[in-house]
Amino acid sequence: MICQMCFNEKMIKNNREIIKVKNVSKTYKLYKSERQRLLSVFKRNGGYIKKNAINDISFSVEKGESVAIFGRNGAGKSTLLKLITGVTYPTSGVIRVNGRVSAMLELTAGFNAEMTGRNNIYFRGELLGATREEIRNAEKDIIEFASLGDYIDQPVRTYSSGMKARLGFAVNVNIKPEILIVDEALSVGDEKFRRKCNDKINELVSDGATFLFVTHSTASARKFCKRGIVLKNGKIVCDDEIDKAVDYYATMINNEK
């Protein structure tokens, strides 16, 4: 297994580095009630408990790498992705991201319910950092990928959650992201649409996109990723090539039963 300190020193010197996480921690304050939360505004300690969701972790990702992130529920996987995407900020440490990020954390978020699906393509695309011209060039591919038919020109409030997820996925993967981040989103839609999603992910990775994939499925991880990171209690306990990381994760799960 790669020594974490040596691994980070190697990446610091590598100009292909696209994501860097250095000594990052994220601490949440957990309150027993809303009353205690309100009292904390006036008191130095309002009766909260500190919970370290991420605890002093460091790693780097090179441009074009595909990395799976494993861990039991509560290990810190989703928190880590939110930190990398800027949804939340670290309590301490530094995160550096160099490239356009397309994050599939909540596929149905980021839509205006009163706007049509077509208009939401532009709305969501701009939120992801794409220019109007880039979105216009991708519009046909997005509509074809989402396969919503005439509903594309109907208000999103008329969509089912599955339809919104399909449109969200279609926008995210067709604006040519440099960094694609997926949190168990590949289960969206029916079997045919899932195969289409899988093929698109493979295409993006083959074209050189950097891919971070949070999953419990070791089979999916092996399919898409060449490297794996295992989290436990907010710390990295393994960072290695995918087969070794999968074996480590499986052994860890079995030992915890």
CSV table of N, CA and C in Angstrom, one decimal, residues 127-230:
chain,number,residue,atom,x,y,z
A,127,LEU,N,-25.1,27.6,-14.1
A,127,LEU,CA,-24.8,27.3,-12.7
A,127,LEU,C,-23.5,26.4,-12.6
A,128,LEU,N,-23.3,25.6,-13.6
A,128,LEU,CA,-22.2,24.7,-13.7
A,128,LEU,C,-20.9,25.4,-14.3
A,129,GLY,N,-21.1,26.6,-14.7
A,129,GLY,CA,-20.0,27.4,-15.2
A,129,GLY,C,-19.8,27.4,-16.7
A,130,ALA,N,-20.8,26.8,-17.5
A,130,ALA,CA,-20.7,26.8,-18.9
A,130,ALA,C,-21.2,28.1,-19.5
A,131,THR,N,-20.6,28.5,-20.7
A,131,THR,CA,-21.0,29.7,-21.3
A,131,THR,C,-22.3,29.4,-22.1
A,132,ARG,N,-23.0,30.5,-22.5
A,132,ARG,CA,-24.2,30.3,-23.3
A,132,ARG,C,-23.9,29.5,-24.6
A,133,GLU,N,-22.8,29.9,-25.2
A,133,GLU,CA,-22.4,29.2,-26.5
A,133,GLU,C,-22.2,27.7,-26.3
A,134,GLU,N,-21.5,27.4,-25.2
A,134,GLU,CA,-21.2,26.0,-24.9
A,134,GLU,C,-22.5,25.2,-24.7
A,135,ILE,N,-23.4,25.9,-24.0
A,135,ILE,CA,-24.7,25.2,-23.7
A,135,ILE,C,-25.5,25.0,-25.0
A,136,ARG,N,-25.5,26.1,-25.8
A,136,ARG,CA,-26.2,26.0,-27.1
A,136,ARG,C,-25.7,24.9,-28.0
A,137,ASN,N,-24.4,24.8,-28.0
A,137,ASN,CA,-23.7,23.7,-28.8
A,137,ASN,C,-24.1,22.3,-28.2
A,138,ALA,N,-24.3,22.2,-26.9
A,138,ALA,CA,-24.6,20.9,-26.3
A,138,ALA,C,-26.1,20.6,-26.2
A,139,GLU,N,-27.0,21.6,-26.5
A,139,GLU,CA,-28.4,21.5,-26.2
A,139,GLU,C,-29.0,20.3,-26.9
A,140,LYS,N,-28.7,20.1,-28.2
A,140,LYS,CA,-29.3,19.0,-28.9
A,140,LYS,C,-28.9,17.6,-28.3
A,141,ASP,N,-27.6,17.5,-27.9
A,141,ASP,CA,-27.2,16.3,-27.3
A,141,ASP,C,-27.8,16.0,-25.9
A,142,ILE,N,-28.0,17.1,-25.2
A,142,ILE,CA,-28.7,17.0,-23.8
A,142,ILE,C,-30.1,16.5,-24.0
A,143,ILE,N,-30.8,17.1,-24.9
A,143,ILE,CA,-32.2,16.8,-25.1
A,143,ILE,C,-32.4,15.3,-25.6
A,144,GLU,N,-31.5,14.9,-26.5
A,144,GLU,CA,-31.5,13.6,-27.0
A,144,GLU,C,-31.2,12.6,-25.9
A,145,PHE,N,-30.2,12.9,-25.1
A,145,PHE,CA,-29.8,12.0,-24.0
A,145,PHE,C,-30.9,11.9,-22.9
A,146,ALA,N,-31.5,13.0,-22.6
A,146,ALA,CA,-32.6,12.9,-21.5
A,146,ALA,C,-33.8,12.1,-22.0
A,147,SER,N,-34.1,12.1,-23.3
A,147,SER,CA,-35.2,11.3,-23.8
A,147,SER,C,-36.5,11.7,-23.2
A,148,LEU,N,-36.8,13.0,-23.1
A,148,LEU,CA,-38.1,13.4,-22.4
A,148,LEU,C,-39.2,13.7,-23.4
A,149,GLY,N,-38.9,13.6,-24.7
A,149,GLY,CA,-39.9,13.9,-25.8
A,149,GLY,C,-40.4,15.3,-25.7
A,150,ASP,N,-41.8,15.4,-25.8
A,150,ASP,CA,-42.4,16.8,-25.8
A,150,ASP,C,-42.3,17.4,-24.5
A,151,TYR,N,-42.0,16.7,-23.4
A,151,TYR,CA,-42.0,17.3,-22.1
A,151,TYR,C,-40.8,18.3,-21.9
A,152,ILE,N,-39.9,18.3,-22.9
A,152,ILE,CA,-38.7,19.2,-22.8
A,152,ILE,C,-39.2,20.6,-22.8
A,153,ASP,N,-40.4,20.9,-23.4
A,153,ASP,CA,-40.9,22.2,-23.5
A,153,ASP,C,-42.0,22.5,-22.5
A,154,GLN,N,-42.1,21.6,-21.5
A,154,GLN,CA,-43.1,21.8,-20.5
A,154,GLN,C,-42.4,22.2,-19.2
A,155,PRO,N,-43.2,22.9,-18.3
A,155,PRO,CA,-42.5,23.3,-17.0
A,155,PRO,C,-42.0,22.1,-16.2
A,156,VAL,N,-40.9,22.3,-15.6
A,156,VAL,CA,-40.3,21.2,-14.8
A,156,VAL,C,-41.2,20.8,-13.6
A,157,ARG,N,-42.1,21.7,-13.2
A,157,ARG,CA,-43.0,21.3,-12.1
A,157,ARG,C,-43.9,20.1,-12.5
A,158,THR,N,-44.0,19.9,-13.8
A,158,THR,CA,-44.9,18.8,-14.3
A,158,THR,C,-44.1,17.5,-14.4
A,159,TYR,N,-42.8,17.5,-14.1
A,159,TYR,CA,-41.9,16.4,-14.3
A,159,TYR,C,-42.0,15.5,-13.0
A,160,SER,N,-41.9,14.2,-13.2
A,160,SER,CA,-41.7,13.3,-12.1
A,160,SER,C,-40.2,13.4,-11.6
A,161,SER,N,-39.9,12.9,-10.4
A,161,SER,CA,-38.6,13.0,-9.9
A,161,SER,C,-37.6,12.3,-10.9
A,162,GLY,N,-38.0,11.2,-11.5
A,162,GLY,CA,-37.2,10.4,-12.4
A,162,GLY,C,-36.9,11.3,-13.7
A,163,MET,N,-37.9,12.0,-14.2
A,163,MET,CA,-37.6,12.8,-15.3
A,163,MET,C,-36.7,14.0,-15.0
A,164,LYS,N,-36.8,14.5,-13.8
A,164,LYS,CA,-35.8,15.6,-13.5
A,164,LYS,C,-34.4,15.1,-13.3
A,165,ALA,N,-34.3,13.8,-12.8
A,165,ALA,CA,-33.0,13.2,-12.6
A,165,ALA,C,-32.4,13.0,-14.0
A,166,ARG,N,-33.2,12.5,-14.9
A,166,ARG,CA,-32.7,12.2,-16.3
A,166,ARG,C,-32.1,13.5,-16.9
A,167,LEU,N,-32.9,14.6,-16.8
A,167,LEU,CA,-32.5,15.9,-17.3
A,167,LEU,C,-31.2,16.4,-16.6
A,168,GLY,N,-31.2,16.2,-15.3
A,168,GLY,CA,-30.0,16.7,-14.5
A,168,GLY,C,-28.8,15.9,-15.0
A,169,PHE,N,-28.9,14.6,-15.1
A,169,PHE,CA,-27.8,13.8,-15.5
A,169,PHE,C,-27.3,14.2,-16.9
A,170,ALA,N,-28.3,14.4,-17.8
A,170,ALA,CA,-28.0,14.8,-19.2
A,170,ALA,C,-27.2,16.1,-19.3
A,171,VAL,N,-27.6,17.1,-18.5
A,171,VAL,CA,-26.9,18.4,-18.5
A,171,VAL,C,-25.5,18.2,-18.0
A,172,ASN,N,-25.4,17.5,-16.9
A,172,ASN,CA,-24.0,17.4,-16.3
A,172,ASN,C,-23.0,16.7,-17.1
A,173,VAL,N,-23.4,15.6,-17.9
A,173,VAL,CA,-22.4,14.9,-18.6
A,173,VAL,C,-22.2,15.4,-20.0
A,174,ASN,N,-23.0,16.4,-20.5
A,174,ASN,CA,-22.9,16.8,-21.9
A,174,ASN,C,-22.3,18.2,-22.0
A,175,ILE,N,-21.8,18.8,-20.9
A,175,ILE,CA,-21.2,20.2,-20.9
A,175,ILE,C,-19.7,20.0,-20.9
A,176,LYS,N,-19.2,18.8,-21.2
A,176,LYS,CA,-17.8,18.6,-21.2
A,176,LYS,C,-17.0,19.0,-20.0
A,177,PRO,N,-17.4,18.3,-18.8
A,177,PRO,CA,-16.7,18.6,-17.6
A,177,PRO,C,-15.3,18.2,-17.6
A,178,GLU,N,-14.4,18.9,-16.9
A,178,GLU,CA,-13.1,18.5,-16.7
A,178,GLU,C,-13.0,17.5,-15.5
A,179,ILE,N,-13.9,17.8,-14.5
A,179,ILE,CA,-13.9,16.9,-13.3
A,179,ILE,C,-15.4,16.5,-13.1
A,180,LEU,N,-15.6,15.2,-13.1
A,180,LEU,CA,-16.9,14.6,-13.0
A,180,LEU,C,-17.0,13.9,-11.6
A,181,ILE,N,-18.0,14.3,-10.8
A,181,ILE,CA,-18.1,13.8,-9.4
A,181,ILE,C,-19.5,13.2,-9.3
A,182,VAL,N,-19.6,11.9,-9.0
A,182,VAL,CA,-20.8,11.2,-8.9
A,182,VAL,C,-21.0,10.6,-7.5
A,183,ASP,N,-22.1,10.8,-6.9
A,183,ASP,CA,-22.5,10.2,-5.6
A,183,ASP,C,-23.6,9.2,-5.8
A,184,GLU,N,-23.3,8.0,-6.2
A,184,GLU,CA,-24.3,6.9,-6.3
A,184,GLU,C,-25.5,7.4,-7.3
A,185,ALA,N,-25.2,8.2,-8.3
A,185,ALA,CA,-26.2,8.7,-9.2
A,185,ALA,C,-26.5,7.7,-10.4
A,186,LEU,N,-25.7,6.7,-10.6
A,186,LEU,CA,-25.8,5.9,-11.8
A,186,LEU,C,-27.0,4.9,-11.8
A,187,SER,N,-27.8,5.0,-10.7
A,187,SER,CA,-28.9,4.1,-10.6
A,187,SER,C,-30.2,4.8,-11.2
A,188,VAL,N,-30.0,6.0,-11.7
A,188,VAL,CA,-31.2,6.8,-12.2
A,188,VAL,C,-31.8,6.1,-13.4
A,189,GLY,N,-33.1,6.1,-13.5
A,189,GLY,CA,-33.8,5.7,-14.7
A,189,GLY,C,-33.9,4.2,-14.8
A,190,ASP,N,-34.5,3.7,-16.0
A,190,ASP,CA,-34.6,2.3,-16.2
A,190,ASP,C,-33.3,1.7,-16.7
A,191,GLU,N,-33.3,0.4,-17.0
A,191,GLU,CA,-32.1,-0.3,-17.4
A,191,GLU,C,-31.5,0.3,-18.6
A,192,LYS,N,-32.3,0.6,-19.6
A,192,LYS,CA,-31.8,1.2,-20.9
A,192,LYS,C,-31.1,2.5,-20.6
A,193,PHE,N,-31.7,3.3,-19.8
A,193,PHE,CA,-31.1,4.6,-19.5
A,193,PHE,C,-29.8,4.5,-18.7
A,194,ARG,N,-29.8,3.5,-17.7
A,194,ARG,CA,-28.6,3.3,-16.9
A,194,ARG,C,-27.4,2.9,-17.8
A,195,ARG,N,-27.7,2.0,-18.8
A,195,ARG,CA,-26.6,1.6,-19.7
A,195,ARG,C,-26.1,2.8,-20.5
A,196,LYS,N,-27.0,3.7,-20.9
A,196,LYS,CA,-26.6,4.9,-21.6
A,196,LYS,C,-25.7,5.8,-20.7
A,197,CYS,N,-26.1,5.9,-19.4
A,197,CYS,CA,-25.3,6.7,-18.4
A,197,CYS,C,-23.9,6.1,-18.3
A,198,ASN,N,-23.9,4.7,-18.1
A,198,ASN,CA,-22.6,4.1,-18.0
A,198,ASN,C,-21.7,4.3,-19.2
A,199,ASP,N,-22.3,4.2,-20.4
A,199,ASP,CA,-21.5,4.4,-21.6
A,199,ASP,C,-21.0,5.8,-21.6
A,200,LYS,N,-21.8,6.8,-21.2
A,200,LYS,CA,-21.3,8.2,-21.2
A,200,LYS,C,-20.2,8.4,-20.3
A,201,ILE,N,-20.3,7.8,-19.1
A,201,ILE,CA,-19.2,8.0,-18.1
A,201,ILE,C,-17.9,7.4,-18.7
A,202,ASN,N,-18.0,6.2,-19.3
A,202,ASN,CA,-16.8,5.6,-19.9
A,202,ASN,C,-16.3,6.5,-20.9
A,203,GLU,N,-17.1,7.1,-21.7
A,203,GLU,CA,-16.7,8.0,-22.8
A,203,GLU,C,-15.9,9.2,-22.2
A,204,LEU,N,-16.5,9.8,-21.2
A,204,LEU,CA,-15.8,11.0,-20.6
A,204,LEU,C,-14.5,10.6,-20.0
A,205,VAL,N,-14.4,9.5,-19.3
A,205,VAL,CA,-13.2,9.0,-18.7
A,205,VAL,C,-12.1,8.7,-19.8
A,206,SER,N,-12.6,8.1,-20.8
A,206,SER,CA,-11.7,7.8,-22.0
A,206,SER,C,-11.1,9.1,-22.6
A,207,ASP,N,-12.0,10.1,-22.6
A,207,ASP,CA,-11.6,11.4,-23.2
A,207,ASP,C,-10.7,12.2,-22.3
A,208,GLY,N,-10.4,11.7,-21.1
A,208,GLY,CA,-9.5,12.4,-20.2
A,208,GLY,C,-10.1,13.2,-19.0
A,209,ALA,N,-11.4,13.0,-18.8
A,209,ALA,CA,-12.0,13.7,-17.6
A,209,ALA,C,-11.6,13.0,-16.4
A,210,THR,N,-11.4,13.8,-15.3
A,210,THR,CA,-11.1,13.3,-14.0
A,210,THR,C,-12.4,12.8,-13.3
A,211,PHE,N,-12.5,11.7,-12.7
A,211,PHE,CA,-13.7,11.1,-12.2
A,211,PHE,C,-13.6,10.6,-10.8
A,212,LEU,N,-14.4,11.2,-9.9
A,212,LEU,CA,-14.5,10.8,-8.5
A,212,LEU,C,-15.9,10.1,-8.4
A,213,PHE,N,-15.9,8.9,-7.8
A,213,PHE,CA,-17.1,8.1,-7.7
A,213,PHE,C,-17.3,7.5,-6.4
A,214,VAL,N,-18.3,8.1,-5.6
A,214,VAL,CA,-18.6,7.5,-4.3
A,214,VAL,C,-19.7,6.4,-4.5
A,215,THR,N,-19.3,5.2,-4.0
A,215,THR,CA,-20.2,4.1,-4.3
A,215,THR,C,-20.0,3.0,-3.2
A,216,HIS,N,-21.1,2.2,-3.0
A,216,HIS,CA,-20.9,1.0,-2.2
A,216,HIS,C,-20.7,-0.2,-3.1
A,217,SER,N,-20.9,0.0,-4.4
A,217,SER,CA,-20.8,-1.1,-5.3
A,217,SER,C,-19.3,-1.3,-5.8
A,218,THR,N,-18.7,-2.4,-5.3
A,218,THR,CA,-17.3,-2.6,-5.7
A,218,THR,C,-17.2,-3.0,-7.2
A,219,ALA,N,-18.3,-3.7,-7.7
A,219,ALA,CA,-18.3,-4.0,-9.1
A,219,ALA,C,-18.3,-2.8,-10.0
A,220,SER,N,-19.2,-1.8,-9.7
A,220,SER,CA,-19.2,-0.6,-10.4
A,220,SER,C,-17.9,0.2,-10.3
A,221,ALA,N,-17.3,0.2,-9.1
A,221,ALA,CA,-16.0,0.8,-8.9
A,221,ALA,C,-14.9,0.2,-9.8
A,222,ARG,N,-14.9,-1.1,-9.9
A,222,ARG,CA,-13.9,-1.8,-10.8
A,222,ARG,C,-14.1,-1.4,-12.2
A,223,LYS,N,-15.4,-1.2,-12.6
A,223,LYS,CA,-15.7,-1.0,-14.0
A,223,LYS,C,-15.2,0.4,-14.4
A,224,PHE,N,-15.3,1.4,-13.5
A,224,PHE,CA,-15.1,2.8,-13.9
A,224,PHE,C,-13.7,3.3,-13.4
A,225,CYS,N,-13.2,2.7,-12.4
A,225,CYS,CA,-12.1,3.4,-11.7
A,225,CYS,C,-10.8,2.5,-11.6
A,226,LYS,N,-9.7,3.2,-11.6
A,226,LYS,CA,-8.4,2.5,-11.5
A,226,LYS,C,-7.7,2.7,-10.1
A,227,ARG,N,-8.3,3.5,-9.3
A,227,ARG,CA,-7.8,3.8,-7.9
A,227,ARG,C,-8.9,3.8,-7.0
A,228,GLY,N,-8.7,3.4,-5.7
A,228,GLY,CA,-9.7,3.5,-4.7
A,228,GLY,C,-9.2,4.1,-3.4
A,229,ILE,N,-10.1,4.8,-2.8
A,229,ILE,CA,-9.8,5.4,-1.4
A,229,ILE,C,-10.9,4.9,-0.5
A,230,VAL,N,-10.4,4.4,0.7
A,230,VAL,CA,-11.4,3.9,1.7
A,230,VAL,C,-11.3,4.8,2.9
